[in-house]
Short mmCIF file of C-alpha atoms and ligand atoms in Angstrom, two decimals:
data_model
loop_
_atom_site.label_atom_id
_atom_site.label_comp_id
_atom_site.label_asym_id
_atom_site.label_seq_id
_atom_site.Cartn_x
_atom_site.Cartn_y
_atom_site.Cartn_z
CA UNK W 1 184.11 107.92 79.56
CA UNK W 2 182.78 111.93 78.58
CA UNK W 3 180.72 110.85 76.17
CA UNK W 4 178.84 108.21 77.78
CA UNK W 5 178.07 111.21 80.79
CA UNK W 6 177.09 113.76 77.83
CA UNK W 7 174.34 110.92 76.29
CA UNK W 8 173.53 110.58 80.21
CA UNK W 9 173.11 114.01 80.67
CA UNK W 10 170.77 113.93 77.04
CA UNK W 11 168.86 111.44 78.30
CA UNK W 12 168.29 113.74 82.64
CA UNK W 13 166.89 116.23 79.98
CA UNK W 14 164.28 114.34 78.54
CA UNK W 15 162.95 112.40 81.79
CA UNK W 16 159.29 112.68 82.34
CA UNK W 17 157.54 110.91 85.45
CA UNK W 18 154.25 110.31 85.80
CA UNK W 19 154.10 110.14 89.67
CA UNK W 20 156.78 111.07 92.84
CA UNK W 21 158.00 107.85 92.88
CA UNK W 22 159.32 107.90 89.88
CA UNK W 23 160.93 111.43 90.36
CA UNK W 24 162.77 109.75 93.72
CA UNK W 25 163.88 106.82 91.68
CA UNK W 26 165.94 109.15 89.08
CA UNK W 27 166.66 110.92 91.65
CA UNK W 28 168.02 108.18 93.49
CA UNK W 29 169.45 106.53 90.54
CA UNK W 30 172.08 109.71 89.97
CA UNK W 31 171.77 111.66 92.80
CA UNK W 32 171.69 109.00 95.39
CA UNK W 33 174.83 107.91 97.93
CA UNK W 34 175.64 104.60 95.21
CA UNK W 35 173.86 106.57 92.13
CA UNK W 36 175.67 107.63 89.03
CA UNK W 37 177.32 111.18 89.97
CA UNK W 38 179.26 109.33 92.31
CA UNK W 39 180.35 106.61 90.65
CA UNK W 40 181.76 108.69 87.99
CA UNK W 41 182.93 111.26 90.85
CA UNK W 42 185.37 107.97 91.93
CA UNK W 43 186.48 107.80 88.47
CA UNK W 44 188.52 111.39 88.29
CA UNK W 45 191.20 110.57 90.35
CA UNK W 46 191.72 108.50 87.05
CA UNK W 47 191.58 110.65 84.67
CA UNK W 48 194.03 111.66 81.85
CA UNK W 49 195.03 115.61 83.33
CA UNK W 50 194.84 116.69 79.89
CA UNK W 51 190.83 115.66 80.35
CA UNK W 52 190.88 116.58 83.85
CA UNK W 53 189.47 119.64 83.06
CA UNK W 54 185.77 118.92 80.86
CA UNK W 55 185.59 115.49 82.76
CA UNK W 56 184.98 117.79 85.80
CA UNK W 57 182.27 121.11 83.61
CA UNK W 58 180.59 117.35 81.98
CA UNK W 59 180.19 116.36 85.71
CA UNK W 60 178.68 119.12 86.74
CA UNK W 61 176.21 119.65 84.34
CA UNK W 62 175.20 116.49 84.73
CA UNK W 63 174.99 116.83 88.17
CA UNK W 64 173.01 120.52 87.39
CA UNK W 65 171.02 119.45 84.75
CA UNK W 66 169.60 116.58 87.22
CA UNK W 67 168.92 118.52 89.27
CA UNK W 68 166.59 121.59 88.45
CA UNK W 69 164.84 118.56 86.45
CA UNK W 70 163.99 117.07 89.50
CA UNK W 71 162.23 119.56 91.19
CA UNK W 72 160.75 121.22 88.10
CA UNK W 73 158.75 118.00 87.89
CA UNK W 74 158.49 117.81 92.21
CA UNK W 75 156.42 120.86 91.31
CA UNK W 76 155.02 120.18 88.81
CA UNK W 77 153.13 116.85 89.92
CA UNK W 78 152.37 119.10 93.64
CA UNK W 79 150.80 121.28 91.67
CA UNK W 80 148.59 118.81 89.33
CA UNK W 81 147.72 117.44 93.01
CA UNK W 82 146.51 120.66 94.05
CA UNK W 83 144.23 121.20 91.48
CA UNK W 84 142.32 117.38 91.56
CA UNK W 85 142.00 118.59 95.51
CA UNK W 86 140.20 121.41 94.84
CA UNK W 87 137.94 120.12 91.50
CA UNK W 88 138.41 116.74 91.50
CA UNK W 89 140.78 115.43 88.83
CA UNK W 90 140.74 118.22 85.64
CA UNK W 91 141.94 115.98 82.89
CA UNK W 92 139.08 114.00 82.64
CA UNK W 93 137.03 113.85 79.51
CA UNK W 94 134.36 116.94 80.33
CA UNK W 95 130.50 114.91 80.13
CA UNK W 96 129.21 115.42 76.71
CA UNK W 97 126.93 118.03 76.14
CA UNK W 98 122.85 117.31 75.40
CA UNK W 99 121.56 119.92 72.78
CA UNK W 100 118.59 121.29 73.14
CA UNK W 101 116.35 121.85 70.06
CA UNK W 102 113.45 124.86 69.92
CA UNK W 103 109.87 124.27 69.79
CA UNK W 104 108.48 124.04 66.14
CA UNK W 105 105.82 126.79 67.16
CA UNK W 106 108.86 128.69 67.88
CA UNK W 107 111.02 127.79 64.65
CA UNK W 108 107.69 129.08 63.46
CA UNK W 109 107.13 131.97 65.61
CA UNK W 110 110.12 133.17 64.44
CA UNK W 111 110.23 132.85 60.82
CA UNK W 112 107.03 134.10 60.74
CA UNK W 113 108.43 137.19 62.92
CA UNK W 114 111.87 137.89 60.32
CA UNK W 115 109.42 137.71 57.43
CA UNK W 116 107.21 140.41 58.29
CA UNK W 117 110.37 142.39 59.98
CA UNK W 118 112.25 142.88 56.69
CA UNK W 119 108.85 145.06 55.67
CA UNK W 120 109.57 147.54 58.03
CA UNK W 121 106.75 145.56 61.09
CA UNK W 122 108.13 145.09 65.35
CA UNK W 123 106.39 142.52 67.55
CA UNK W 124 104.53 143.88 69.85
CA UNK W 125 103.15 141.14 72.51
CA UNK W 126 100.71 141.70 75.56
CA UNK W 127 98.89 140.18 78.27
CA UNK W 128 97.01 136.75 77.98
CA UNK W 129 94.66 137.28 80.86
CA UNK W 130 93.12 140.77 79.46
CA UNK W 131 89.84 142.64 80.18
CA UNK W 132 86.59 142.92 77.87
CA UNK W 133 87.92 146.22 76.61
CA UNK W 134 90.16 145.18 75.04
CA UNK W 135 89.16 141.81 73.98
CA UNK W 136 85.89 142.60 72.99
CA UNK W 137 84.01 146.45 73.08
CA UNK W 138 87.22 148.05 71.83
CA UNK W 139 87.08 145.41 68.74
CA UNK W 140 83.42 146.34 67.81
CA UNK W 141 81.66 143.28 69.56
CA UNK W 142 79.62 145.03 71.98
CA UNK W 143 78.79 143.16 75.34
CA UNK W 144 75.33 141.96 73.15
CA UNK W 145 76.79 141.61 70.16
CA UNK W 146 76.28 138.17 68.50
CA UNK W 147 79.85 138.08 67.70
CA UNK W 148 81.38 137.18 71.40
CA UNK W 149 79.72 134.09 70.28
CA UNK W 150 82.15 132.64 67.87
CA UNK W 151 84.73 132.34 70.47
CA UNK W 152 84.26 130.15 73.76
CA UNK W 153 85.85 131.98 76.22
CA UNK W 154 87.19 131.35 79.65
CA UNK W 155 85.43 133.70 82.08
CA UNK W 156 86.62 134.00 85.66
CA UNK W 157 84.03 132.95 87.63
CA UNK W 158 84.13 135.67 89.64
CA UNK W 159 85.15 138.72 87.51
CA UNK W 160 83.21 138.12 84.43
CA UNK W 161 85.42 141.25 82.63
CA UNK W 162 88.72 139.66 83.11
CA UNK W 163 89.12 136.64 80.63
CA UNK W 164 92.23 135.00 78.99
CA UNK W 165 91.89 136.21 75.86
CA UNK W 166 90.82 134.70 72.12
CA UNK W 167 93.01 135.84 69.97
CA UNK W 168 95.78 138.89 70.10
CA UNK W 169 93.71 141.50 68.70
CA UNK W 170 93.62 142.83 72.48
CA UNK W 171 97.11 143.32 71.67
CA UNK W 172 96.60 145.99 68.63
CA UNK W 173 94.31 147.35 70.75
CA UNK W 174 96.49 148.06 73.23
CA UNK W 175 99.03 148.83 70.42
CA UNK W 176 97.15 151.85 69.35
CA UNK W 177 96.75 153.50 72.51
CA UNK W 178 99.50 154.23 73.05
CA UNK W 179 101.66 154.67 69.37
CA UNK W 180 100.90 157.24 66.71
CA UNK W 181 99.91 156.53 63.70
CA UNK W 182 102.45 155.50 60.92
CA UNK W 183 102.15 151.66 63.02
CA UNK W 184 103.39 148.93 61.75
CA UNK W 185 102.91 145.65 63.99
CA UNK W 186 102.77 142.37 64.29
CA UNK W 187 101.51 140.94 67.99
CA UNK W 188 102.41 136.84 68.46
CA UNK W 189 101.44 134.79 71.29
CA UNK W 190 99.05 132.33 73.23
CA UNK W 191 95.53 132.76 73.24
CA UNK W 192 92.40 130.61 74.92
CA UNK W 193 89.40 129.15 74.03
CA UNK W 194 86.66 126.82 74.94
CA UNK W 195 87.25 124.74 72.56
CA UNK W 196 86.36 120.63 72.59
CA UNK W 197 90.32 119.47 72.72
CA UNK W 198 92.03 116.81 69.74
CA UNK W 199 93.77 115.82 67.83
CA UNK W 200 92.75 119.32 65.35
CA UNK W 201 91.83 121.69 68.01
CA UNK W 202 93.07 122.25 71.22
CA UNK W 203 91.73 124.64 74.19
CA UNK W 204 95.01 126.98 73.47
CA UNK W 205 97.04 127.84 70.78
CA UNK W 206 99.44 130.08 68.80
CA UNK W 207 99.03 133.12 66.81
CA UNK W 208 100.24 136.66 65.28
CA UNK W 209 98.34 139.14 63.96
CA UNK W 210 99.45 142.27 62.33
CA UNK W 211 98.47 146.17 61.74
CA UNK W 212 99.56 148.18 59.11
CA UNK W 213 97.70 151.60 60.28
CA UNK W 214 99.02 155.38 58.01
CA UNK W 215 97.52 157.49 55.52
CA UNK W 216 96.21 156.24 52.57
CA UNK W 217 96.18 151.70 53.73
CA UNK W 218 94.53 149.86 50.81
CA UNK W 219 93.43 146.71 50.07
CA UNK W 220 95.78 146.31 47.77
CA UNK W 221 98.57 147.52 50.38
CA UNK W 222 97.05 144.62 52.40
CA UNK W 223 96.88 142.07 49.19
CA UNK W 224 100.13 143.09 48.50
CA UNK W 225 101.03 141.98 51.92
CA UNK W 226 99.78 138.92 52.49
CA UNK W 227 101.84 137.54 48.65
CA UNK W 228 105.23 138.27 49.63
CA UNK W 229 104.31 137.04 53.52
CA UNK W 230 103.04 133.64 51.09
CA UNK W 231 106.11 133.85 49.19
CA UNK W 232 108.26 134.04 52.07
CA UNK W 233 107.27 131.64 53.71
CA UNK W 234 106.00 128.83 51.89
CA UNK W 235 107.30 129.22 48.57
CA UNK W 236 103.77 129.68 47.34
CA UNK W 237 102.50 132.89 45.96
CA UNK W 238 98.92 132.39 44.31
CA UNK W 239 96.27 133.60 47.49
CA UNK W 240 92.62 134.22 47.10
CA UNK W 241 91.07 136.17 48.99
CA UNK W 242 86.69 134.91 50.14
CA UNK W 243 84.28 137.78 51.14
CA UNK W 244 83.98 136.66 55.62
CA UNK W 245 82.68 138.47 57.98
CA UNK W 246 85.09 139.82 61.45
CA UNK W 247 83.19 142.60 63.80
CA UNK W 248 86.71 144.30 63.54
CA UNK W 249 86.90 144.56 59.59
CA UNK W 250 84.77 145.80 56.97
CA UNK W 251 85.41 144.52 54.38
CA UNK W 252 86.77 141.42 55.97
CA UNK W 253 88.18 138.67 53.95
CA UNK W 254 89.34 134.93 54.75
CA UNK W 255 92.81 133.49 52.74
CA UNK W 256 94.32 130.78 51.33
CA UNK W 257 97.58 129.77 48.66
CA UNK W 258 97.15 127.68 46.39
CA UNK W 259 98.94 124.72 47.70
CA UNK W 260 99.37 122.78 44.12
CA UNK W 261 98.09 118.93 44.08
CA UNK W 262 101.49 117.25 43.62
CA UNK W 263 101.53 114.64 46.42
CA UNK W 264 99.04 113.03 47.73
CA UNK W 265 99.78 115.20 50.75
CA UNK W 266 98.69 118.04 49.21
CA UNK W 267 95.51 116.34 48.20
CA UNK W 268 94.48 114.82 51.55
CA UNK W 269 95.57 118.48 53.22
CA UNK W 270 93.42 120.62 50.68
CA UNK W 271 90.62 118.81 50.46
CA UNK W 272 91.64 118.05 47.34
CA UNK W 273 90.71 121.22 46.41
CA UNK W 274 94.30 122.61 45.93
CA UNK W 275 93.82 125.28 47.74
CA UNK W 276 94.36 126.30 51.73
CA UNK W 277 92.75 128.24 54.00
CA UNK W 278 95.84 130.11 56.53
CA UNK W 279 94.59 133.27 57.38
CA UNK W 280 91.77 136.02 58.24
CA UNK W 281 92.24 139.33 57.27
CA UNK W 282 90.34 142.82 56.62
CA UNK W 283 90.40 146.40 56.48
CA UNK W 284 90.25 148.18 60.85
CA UNK W 285 86.14 149.32 61.73
CA UNK W 286 86.56 152.58 62.21
CA UNK W 287 85.16 151.92 64.64
CA UNK W 288 88.11 150.66 65.97
CA UNK W 289 90.74 153.15 64.89
CA UNK W 290 88.24 155.49 67.13
CA UNK W 291 87.73 153.65 70.27
CA UNK W 292 91.57 153.40 70.45
CA UNK W 293 92.27 156.80 70.08
CA UNK W 294 93.02 156.96 66.31
CA UNK W 295 90.80 159.24 63.63
CA UNK W 296 88.85 157.33 61.39
CA UNK W 297 88.79 160.45 58.75
CA UNK W 298 92.86 160.68 58.33
CA UNK W 299 93.75 157.04 58.64
CA UNK W 300 93.06 153.66 57.49
CA UNK W 301 94.97 150.44 58.07
CA UNK W 302 94.87 146.35 58.01
CA UNK W 303 94.71 143.61 59.54
CA UNK W 304 95.17 140.13 59.46
CA UNK W 305 95.81 137.35 61.68
CA UNK W 306 96.44 133.43 61.44
CA UNK W 307 97.22 130.19 64.23
CA UNK W 308 100.59 129.59 64.39
CA UNK W 309 100.10 126.30 65.29
CA UNK W 310 98.60 125.10 62.22
CA UNK W 311 100.72 127.06 59.29
CA UNK W 312 103.91 124.27 62.22
CA UNK W 313 101.66 121.54 61.28
CA UNK W 314 100.80 122.28 57.68
CA UNK W 315 104.72 122.54 57.53
CA UNK W 316 106.91 119.76 59.61
CA UNK W 317 103.45 116.74 59.00
CA UNK W 318 103.03 117.02 62.82
CA UNK W 319 99.73 115.03 62.97
CA UNK W 320 98.46 116.32 65.76
CA UNK W 321 97.70 118.95 67.45
CA UNK W 322 98.38 118.10 71.34
CA UNK W 323 102.13 116.76 70.63
CA UNK W 324 102.35 120.57 70.55
CA UNK W 325 101.65 120.99 74.34
CA UNK W 326 102.53 118.11 75.72
CA UNK W 327 106.22 118.33 76.13
CA UNK W 328 107.28 114.85 75.42
CA UNK W 329 110.56 114.53 74.27
CA UNK W 330 111.20 112.07 71.47
CA UNK W 331 108.76 114.65 69.40
CA UNK W 332 110.66 117.33 71.08
CA UNK W 333 114.35 116.63 69.98
CA UNK W 334 113.27 115.89 66.29
CA UNK W 335 113.24 119.69 65.67
CA UNK W 336 117.09 119.78 66.23
CA UNK W 337 117.81 120.29 63.13
CA UNK W 338 115.18 122.88 62.29
CA UNK W 339 116.04 126.69 62.68
N1 LIG B 1 91.28 137.91 64.94
C1 LIG B 1 91.27 136.91 63.91
C2 LIG B 1 90.48 135.24 65.34
O1 LIG B 1 90.90 135.36 65.83
C3 LIG B 1 91.83 136.52 63.00
C4 LIG B 1 91.77 138.39 62.15
C5 LIG B 1 92.49 139.44 62.57
C6 LIG B 1 91.07 138.72 61.15
C7 LIG B 1 92.64 140.37 62.02
C8 LIG B 1 90.59 139.30 60.22
C9 LIG B 1 91.94 140.83 61.31
O2 LIG B 1 89.97 134.73 64.16
#
């Protein structure tokens, strides 16, 4: 009989319950009026004298085990109920979390920032609503200069001095006004031009412009920097500089990168030449330095500017620039695995 009671102790210790009813059933089975404990207590008088002590102790252990189990389970179930009351059922599986994707413009912008930050360029930003001085005049584009026609501008109708910036060169002007050389900064941001919207052009897009000003900065430094950039960005180190014109740089150049002619796409995007134009650049015109409070006799510098949208379209094979601003999740979701 003692062995049977010992088995019951092990059983009681292992017992678990999911509801209060189950606990109550368990309690009645052992501690109820007609429960097992009373049945065994009734047997006490029939137990041989030399076993009475052990029998008594074992049956007390069973009683205590059951009592403790009942208390512990009740407490556990009650605290679970409390939590349910406050927060709902905490044991239910959570809602699946949708992981977002970075916008391709941000992906490419961050890549460009990363590449230039490795050679000591910081990031500068400025307002999208600009004044005439920072967008044009300081950059060697006086009021009646024909080069202003190159960029169709959105002016504020009631005040022609205020406009939406047409390039982030305006940020470079602000940076030069407020900082002393050596200056190494890139200015990413959105710019606006009054152009018809099509698959290839939009009335707003994004640029990164770069500026380096110090003593004895030369055209060779510019070329070296651009070559470093194209190698890091595209894995292509062959570039060529074609003479060009910008009012704020002299001399000025367009930068082409040799893309190659390995695939059909290469033929299409380079119009069969293998060369792809990716940015404008030049040595900062001394007038611009002087306009911004930098002594052009002591310092020289270079500047460059490129369109982020075009590069994003190139690298991610996006056929229509409008997709970049439509916020269609089916498009945006495709960049989940990108950086
Ligand atoms: N600001 C020029 C543009 O928007 C780009 C550029 C920047 C060219 C710096 C030369 C030097 O087209």
